[in-house]
Short mmCIF file of C-alpha atoms in Angstrom, two decimals:
data_model
loop_
_atom_site.label_atom_id
_atom_site.label_comp_id
_atom_site.label_asym_id
_atom_site.label_seq_id
_atom_site.Cartn_x
_atom_site.Cartn_y
_atom_site.Cartn_z
CA UNK A 23 8.38 -31.60 86.05
CA UNK A 24 10.60 -34.26 87.13
CA UNK A 25 8.63 -36.64 85.72
CA UNK A 26 8.21 -34.76 82.26
CA UNK A 27 11.77 -34.28 82.05
CA UNK A 28 12.52 -38.14 82.12
CA UNK A 29 10.26 -38.37 78.96
CA UNK A 30 12.23 -36.06 76.51
CA UNK A 31 12.35 -38.33 73.53
CA UNK A 32 15.51 -37.32 71.88
CA UNK A 33 19.29 -37.17 73.53
CA UNK A 34 20.92 -33.95 73.88
CA UNK A 35 17.79 -31.98 74.55
CA UNK A 36 16.30 -30.92 77.66
CA UNK A 37 13.15 -29.21 79.03
CA UNK A 38 13.49 -25.42 79.06
CA UNK A 39 10.16 -25.17 80.60
CA UNK A 40 7.29 -27.69 80.72
CA UNK A 41 6.57 -28.94 77.15
CA UNK A 42 9.48 -27.00 75.55
CA UNK A 43 12.45 -28.59 74.44
CA UNK A 44 16.01 -27.34 73.50
CA UNK A 45 19.29 -28.65 72.56
CA UNK A 46 21.80 -28.65 75.23
CA UNK A 47 24.21 -26.58 73.19
CA UNK A 48 21.90 -23.78 74.56
CA UNK A 49 21.93 -22.94 78.12
CA UNK A 50 18.92 -21.92 79.97
CA UNK A 51 20.32 -19.13 82.40
CA UNK A 52 21.84 -17.59 79.37
CA UNK A 53 18.56 -17.19 77.48
CA UNK A 54 16.77 -16.07 80.79
CA UNK A 55 19.43 -13.31 81.41
CA UNK A 56 21.79 -12.52 78.52
CA UNK A 57 19.21 -13.18 75.73
CA UNK A 58 16.43 -11.62 77.58
CA UNK A 59 18.20 -8.32 78.19
CA UNK A 60 19.93 -8.10 74.93
CA UNK A 61 20.58 -4.44 73.64
CA UNK A 62 18.71 -4.10 70.33
CA UNK A 63 19.96 -1.37 67.88
CA UNK A 64 17.89 0.29 65.49
CA UNK A 65 20.00 -0.75 62.55
CA UNK A 66 19.56 -4.49 63.47
CA UNK A 67 17.56 -7.35 61.39
CA UNK A 68 16.04 -9.92 63.27
CA UNK A 69 15.06 -13.22 61.51
CA UNK A 70 12.35 -15.28 63.35
CA UNK A 71 12.02 -19.01 61.98
CA UNK A 72 10.74 -22.57 63.21
CA UNK A 73 14.00 -24.53 63.09
CA UNK A 74 14.69 -25.71 59.27
CA UNK A 75 12.04 -23.32 57.91
CA UNK A 76 14.61 -21.54 55.86
CA UNK A 77 17.02 -19.95 58.30
CA UNK A 78 20.51 -20.22 56.62
CA UNK A 79 19.05 -19.44 53.06
CA UNK A 80 17.29 -16.17 54.32
CA UNK A 81 20.35 -15.24 56.43
CA UNK A 82 22.49 -15.42 53.37
CA UNK A 83 19.95 -13.21 51.67
CA UNK A 84 20.01 -10.57 54.28
CA UNK A 85 23.61 -10.79 54.38
CA UNK A 86 24.09 -10.16 50.81
CA UNK A 87 21.89 -7.44 50.93
CA UNK A 88 23.55 -5.71 53.91
CA UNK A 89 26.98 -6.25 52.15
CA UNK A 90 25.88 -5.64 48.39
CA UNK A 91 28.87 -3.42 47.92
CA UNK A 92 31.44 -5.89 49.70
CA UNK A 93 29.54 -9.02 48.62
CA UNK A 94 32.89 -11.14 48.79
CA UNK A 95 32.69 -10.79 52.59
CA UNK A 96 29.98 -13.82 52.62
CA UNK A 97 32.95 -16.10 51.57
CA UNK A 98 34.82 -15.42 54.65
CA UNK A 99 32.08 -16.28 56.92
CA UNK A 100 32.58 -19.39 59.24
CA UNK A 101 29.85 -21.88 59.57
CA UNK A 102 29.13 -20.41 63.05
CA UNK A 103 29.02 -16.93 61.65
CA UNK A 104 26.76 -17.91 59.08
CA UNK A 105 23.92 -18.58 61.64
CA UNK A 106 24.37 -16.87 64.75
CA UNK A 107 21.54 -17.80 66.95
CA UNK A 108 20.98 -15.26 69.42
CA UNK A 109 20.35 -18.26 71.73
CA UNK A 110 23.35 -20.34 71.26
CA UNK A 111 25.90 -21.09 73.89
CA UNK A 112 27.81 -21.37 75.95
CA UNK A 113 28.53 -25.12 75.63
CA UNK A 114 29.10 -26.33 79.13
CA UNK A 115 26.64 -29.42 79.23
CA UNK A 116 28.24 -32.68 79.88
CA UNK A 117 27.23 -34.08 76.49
CA UNK A 118 28.70 -31.12 74.61
CA UNK A 119 32.10 -31.74 76.38
CA UNK A 120 31.82 -35.35 75.61
CA UNK A 121 31.38 -34.55 71.95
CA UNK A 122 34.56 -32.12 72.13
CA UNK A 123 32.36 -29.00 71.84
CA UNK A 124 33.44 -26.97 74.86
CA UNK A 125 34.39 -23.51 73.24
CA UNK A 126 31.17 -22.08 71.98
CA UNK A 127 30.59 -18.70 73.75
CA UNK A 128 27.28 -17.20 74.54
CA UNK A 129 26.70 -15.82 70.64
CA UNK A 130 24.61 -13.31 72.24
CA UNK A 131 27.40 -11.81 74.69
CA UNK A 132 30.46 -12.28 72.38
CA UNK A 133 29.76 -12.13 68.56
CA UNK A 134 26.84 -9.96 68.20
CA UNK A 135 27.63 -7.22 70.92
CA UNK A 136 31.17 -7.21 69.15
CA UNK A 137 29.95 -5.73 65.90
CA UNK A 138 30.50 -1.96 65.96
CA UNK A 139 27.87 0.43 66.74
CA UNK A 140 26.42 1.36 63.35
CA UNK A 141 27.41 -1.91 61.78
CA UNK A 142 24.45 -3.84 60.25
CA UNK A 143 23.61 -7.37 62.38
CA UNK A 144 21.69 -10.38 61.20
CA UNK A 145 19.95 -11.78 64.39
CA UNK A 146 18.39 -14.97 63.93
CA UNK A 147 16.25 -16.82 66.51
CA UNK A 148 13.86 -19.83 66.92
CA UNK A 149 12.62 -18.63 70.32
CA UNK A 150 9.28 -18.02 71.22
CA UNK A 151 8.33 -14.32 71.72
CA UNK A 152 8.05 -14.41 75.64
CA UNK A 153 11.59 -15.46 76.04
CA UNK A 154 13.05 -13.37 73.19
CA UNK A 155 15.05 -9.97 73.86
CA UNK A 156 12.36 -7.72 75.55
CA UNK A 157 13.82 -4.89 73.34
CA UNK A 158 12.64 -6.52 70.30
CA UNK A 159 9.15 -5.53 71.02
CA UNK A 160 10.04 -2.17 72.36
CA UNK A 161 12.43 -0.69 69.89
CA UNK A 162 10.86 -2.64 66.98
CA UNK A 163 13.61 -3.25 64.68
CA UNK A 164 13.06 -4.79 61.18
CA UNK A 165 12.18 -8.42 61.78
CA UNK A 166 11.48 -10.98 59.21
CA UNK A 167 9.43 -14.05 60.04
CA UNK A 168 9.82 -17.14 57.47
CA UNK A 169 7.18 -19.71 57.45
CA UNK A 170 7.45 -23.25 55.99
CA UNK A 171 5.09 -26.26 55.71
CA UNK A 172 5.55 -28.17 59.07
CA UNK A 173 5.96 -31.49 57.43
CA UNK A 174 8.92 -30.11 55.39
CA UNK A 175 10.22 -28.63 58.45
CA UNK A 176 10.15 -31.98 60.37
CA UNK A 177 11.81 -34.04 57.70
CA UNK A 178 14.71 -31.25 57.54
CA UNK A 179 15.01 -31.38 61.04
CA UNK A 180 15.12 -35.22 60.99
CA UNK A 181 18.03 -35.14 58.77
CA UNK A 182 19.53 -32.37 60.59
CA UNK A 183 19.78 -34.65 63.51
CA UNK A 184 21.76 -36.98 61.46
CA UNK A 185 24.31 -34.24 60.23
CA UNK A 186 25.39 -32.23 63.41
CA UNK A 187 27.30 -33.10 66.47
CA UNK A 188 25.16 -31.13 69.09
CA UNK A 189 22.19 -33.11 68.16
CA UNK A 190 22.00 -36.90 68.38
CA UNK A 191 20.91 -39.26 65.26
CA UNK A 192 17.75 -40.76 65.59
CA UNK A 193 15.28 -42.99 63.51
CA UNK A 194 12.31 -41.66 61.49
CA UNK A 195 9.84 -43.23 63.91
CA UNK A 196 11.72 -41.72 66.82
CA UNK A 197 11.51 -38.18 65.27
CA UNK A 198 7.91 -38.60 64.47
CA UNK A 199 6.90 -39.66 67.91
CA UNK A 200 8.91 -36.98 69.48
CA UNK A 201 7.24 -34.37 67.42
CA UNK A 202 3.83 -35.61 68.08
CA UNK A 203 4.72 -35.18 71.76
CA UNK A 204 5.88 -31.72 71.29
CA UNK A 205 9.47 -32.85 72.36
CA UNK A 206 11.46 -31.88 69.25
CA UNK A 207 13.60 -28.79 69.56
CA UNK A 208 11.93 -25.59 70.06
CA UNK A 209 8.61 -27.42 70.83
CA UNK A 210 5.39 -27.35 68.94
CA UNK A 211 5.24 -25.74 65.22
CA UNK A 212 1.77 -24.84 65.78
CA UNK A 213 2.72 -23.29 69.22
CA UNK A 214 5.29 -21.32 67.70
CA UNK A 215 3.37 -20.01 64.48
CA UNK A 216 0.42 -18.65 66.54
CA UNK A 217 2.75 -17.12 69.22
CA UNK A 218 4.58 -14.91 66.47
CA UNK A 219 1.25 -14.29 64.42
CA UNK A 220 0.06 -11.73 67.01
CA UNK A 221 2.88 -9.69 65.21
CA UNK A 222 2.20 -10.51 61.78
CA UNK A 223 0.69 -7.39 60.49
CA UNK A 224 2.83 -4.90 62.51
CA UNK A 225 4.73 -2.65 60.09
CA UNK A 226 8.11 -3.47 61.67
CA UNK A 227 7.37 -7.31 60.82
CA UNK A 228 7.69 -9.08 57.24
CA UNK A 229 5.97 -12.43 57.29
CA UNK A 230 7.01 -14.54 54.17
CA UNK A 231 6.66 -18.15 53.24
CA UNK A 232 9.68 -20.26 52.25
CA UNK A 233 7.57 -21.81 49.41
CA UNK A 234 6.94 -18.36 47.92
CA UNK A 235 10.81 -17.53 48.24
CA UNK A 236 11.24 -20.65 46.00
CA UNK A 237 8.78 -19.91 43.54
CA UNK A 238 9.97 -16.32 43.10
CA UNK A 239 13.65 -16.18 44.41
CA UNK A 240 14.32 -12.54 42.83
CA UNK A 241 10.92 -11.22 43.80
CA UNK A 242 11.55 -12.38 47.34
CA UNK A 243 14.96 -10.71 47.41
CA UNK A 244 13.53 -7.41 46.20
CA UNK A 245 10.83 -7.64 48.72
CA UNK A 246 13.05 -8.31 51.62
CA UNK A 247 15.65 -5.68 50.28
CA UNK A 248 12.78 -3.01 50.20
CA UNK A 249 11.72 -4.04 53.67
CA UNK A 250 14.99 -3.39 54.89
CA UNK A 251 15.06 -0.01 53.46
CA UNK A 252 17.70 -0.97 50.53
CA UNK A 253 17.27 0.23 47.07
CA UNK A 254 18.85 -2.09 45.06
CA UNK A 255 19.47 -2.03 41.05
CA UNK A 256 18.29 -4.66 38.92
CA UNK A 257 22.25 -5.84 38.67
CA UNK A 258 22.52 -5.75 42.44
CA UNK A 259 19.35 -8.02 42.86
CA UNK A 260 20.68 -10.20 40.33
CA UNK A 261 23.81 -10.60 42.30
CA UNK A 262 22.12 -11.39 45.64
CA UNK A 263 20.36 -14.10 43.65
CA UNK A 264 23.41 -15.49 42.26
CA UNK A 265 25.15 -15.92 45.62
CA UNK A 266 22.17 -17.29 47.41
CA UNK A 267 21.20 -19.89 44.77
CA UNK A 268 20.85 -22.99 46.72
CA UNK A 269 23.66 -24.88 44.18
CA UNK A 270 26.00 -21.93 44.92
CA UNK A 271 25.81 -21.81 48.55
CA UNK A 272 25.73 -25.79 49.02
CA UNK A 273 29.06 -25.94 46.92
CA UNK A 274 30.47 -22.79 48.87
CA UNK A 275 29.85 -24.55 52.30
CA UNK A 276 31.26 -27.92 51.13
CA UNK A 277 34.74 -26.37 52.25
CA UNK A 278 33.70 -23.67 54.87
CA UNK A 279 35.89 -22.78 57.78
CA UNK A 280 34.46 -24.18 60.87
CA UNK A 281 32.54 -27.07 59.12
CA UNK A 282 34.18 -29.72 61.14
CA UNK A 283 33.37 -28.25 64.43
CA UNK A 284 29.51 -28.37 63.73
CA UNK A 285 29.13 -31.10 61.39
CA UNK A 286 30.00 -35.16 61.61
CA UNK A 287 32.14 -36.10 58.87
CA UNK A 288 29.00 -37.50 56.86
CA UNK A 289 26.92 -34.57 57.82
CA UNK A 290 25.35 -32.27 55.36
CA UNK A 291 24.98 -28.27 56.02
CA UNK A 292 22.36 -27.99 53.13
CA UNK A 293 20.84 -30.91 51.67
CA UNK A 294 18.13 -30.36 48.96
CA UNK A 295 16.20 -27.04 49.88
CA UNK A 296 12.90 -28.35 48.36
CA UNK A 297 9.38 -28.28 49.14
CA UNK A 298 7.17 -31.34 49.36
CA UNK A 299 9.94 -33.79 50.19
CA UNK A 300 7.83 -35.08 53.33
CA UNK A 301 5.66 -37.08 50.71
CA UNK A 302 8.71 -39.41 50.46
CA UNK A 303 8.99 -40.49 53.98
CA UNK A 304 5.57 -40.10 55.98
CA UNK A 305 3.65 -43.20 55.81
CA UNK A 306 -0.31 -42.98 55.37
CA UNK A 307 -0.94 -43.32 58.92
CA UNK A 308 1.73 -40.73 60.04
CA UNK A 309 0.43 -38.11 57.56
CA UNK A 310 -3.37 -38.81 58.75
CA UNK A 311 -1.86 -38.32 62.30
CA UNK A 312 -0.03 -35.23 61.69
CA UNK A 313 -2.91 -33.61 59.59
CA UNK A 314 -5.61 -34.23 62.47
CA UNK A 315 -3.30 -32.80 64.93
CA UNK A 316 -2.23 -29.87 62.72
CA UNK A 317 -5.70 -28.60 61.76
CA UNK A 318 -6.96 -29.13 65.40
CA UNK A 319 -4.38 -26.75 66.83
CA UNK A 320 -4.65 -24.20 63.97
CA UNK A 321 -8.18 -23.76 64.00
CA UNK A 322 -9.03 -20.26 63.96
CA UNK A 323 -5.88 -19.47 62.27
CA UNK A 324 -6.94 -19.92 58.77
CA UNK A 325 -4.97 -17.30 57.10
CA UNK A 326 -1.53 -19.15 58.27
CA UNK A 327 -2.66 -22.82 57.71
CA UNK A 328 -0.84 -24.81 54.81
CA UNK A 329 -3.18 -26.93 52.66
CA UNK A 330 -1.38 -30.10 53.77
#
């Protein structure tokens, strides 16, 4: 274990368990106790994603659907409130203190549990099932899983490292090498996808692809709303589409409250939101290496595989 810890490829990350890396803004003890024992409510909507698989966008859609009668509330959200990852905080690690990020509480303990009983909660997570809240699998609230081409996830994660204060900037070569070792945050994409695939066909789970959401924004909003048990009119669907259009969200987030706390001065919260952007960055050799690794790991999961 000690030897493996020395091999963490990217700064501001640590081994939560052998082969599983998390950013230091998340605390191991908090996840193993507070998060694991989190009390789930029937009205909760969980969102499960691998990092950079469309988390922000899908949360905005869920938020807009939940608050369709008071949609202006979306403008009041701070950047931290936009993506209240259940595993986030508290920020006690020396590297966070050095960054000046010292007052992030346990999101699980403070923000989510402060929502009044009966009020809808959006609960996003990137965690593997075995360290997610136990009650997620006993109470089985509505849970949306968004999948995305792993190459696009990696490109987006690389740019995320350049933008946020709680991760360290790195070169593309460093990011690619770390990913191939399974040392990027939240570990290996294939391990994550296969772990959650166990629940793919459960009635309380909606499995949806980022690429399908891009192709049919309104149809995806309708599908998500129906899954959540919300009956929206065509006008309401159009309104959700309007406020969750990429350019609308990108502009709104340029002046959002709490931006300077999370982002570097030159940082970008939402960059391009496109599919296939990896083609502009991967070398031929990297692409071949990635494909071989991906197809070997995803063997037997043909229904989940992307045509890379």
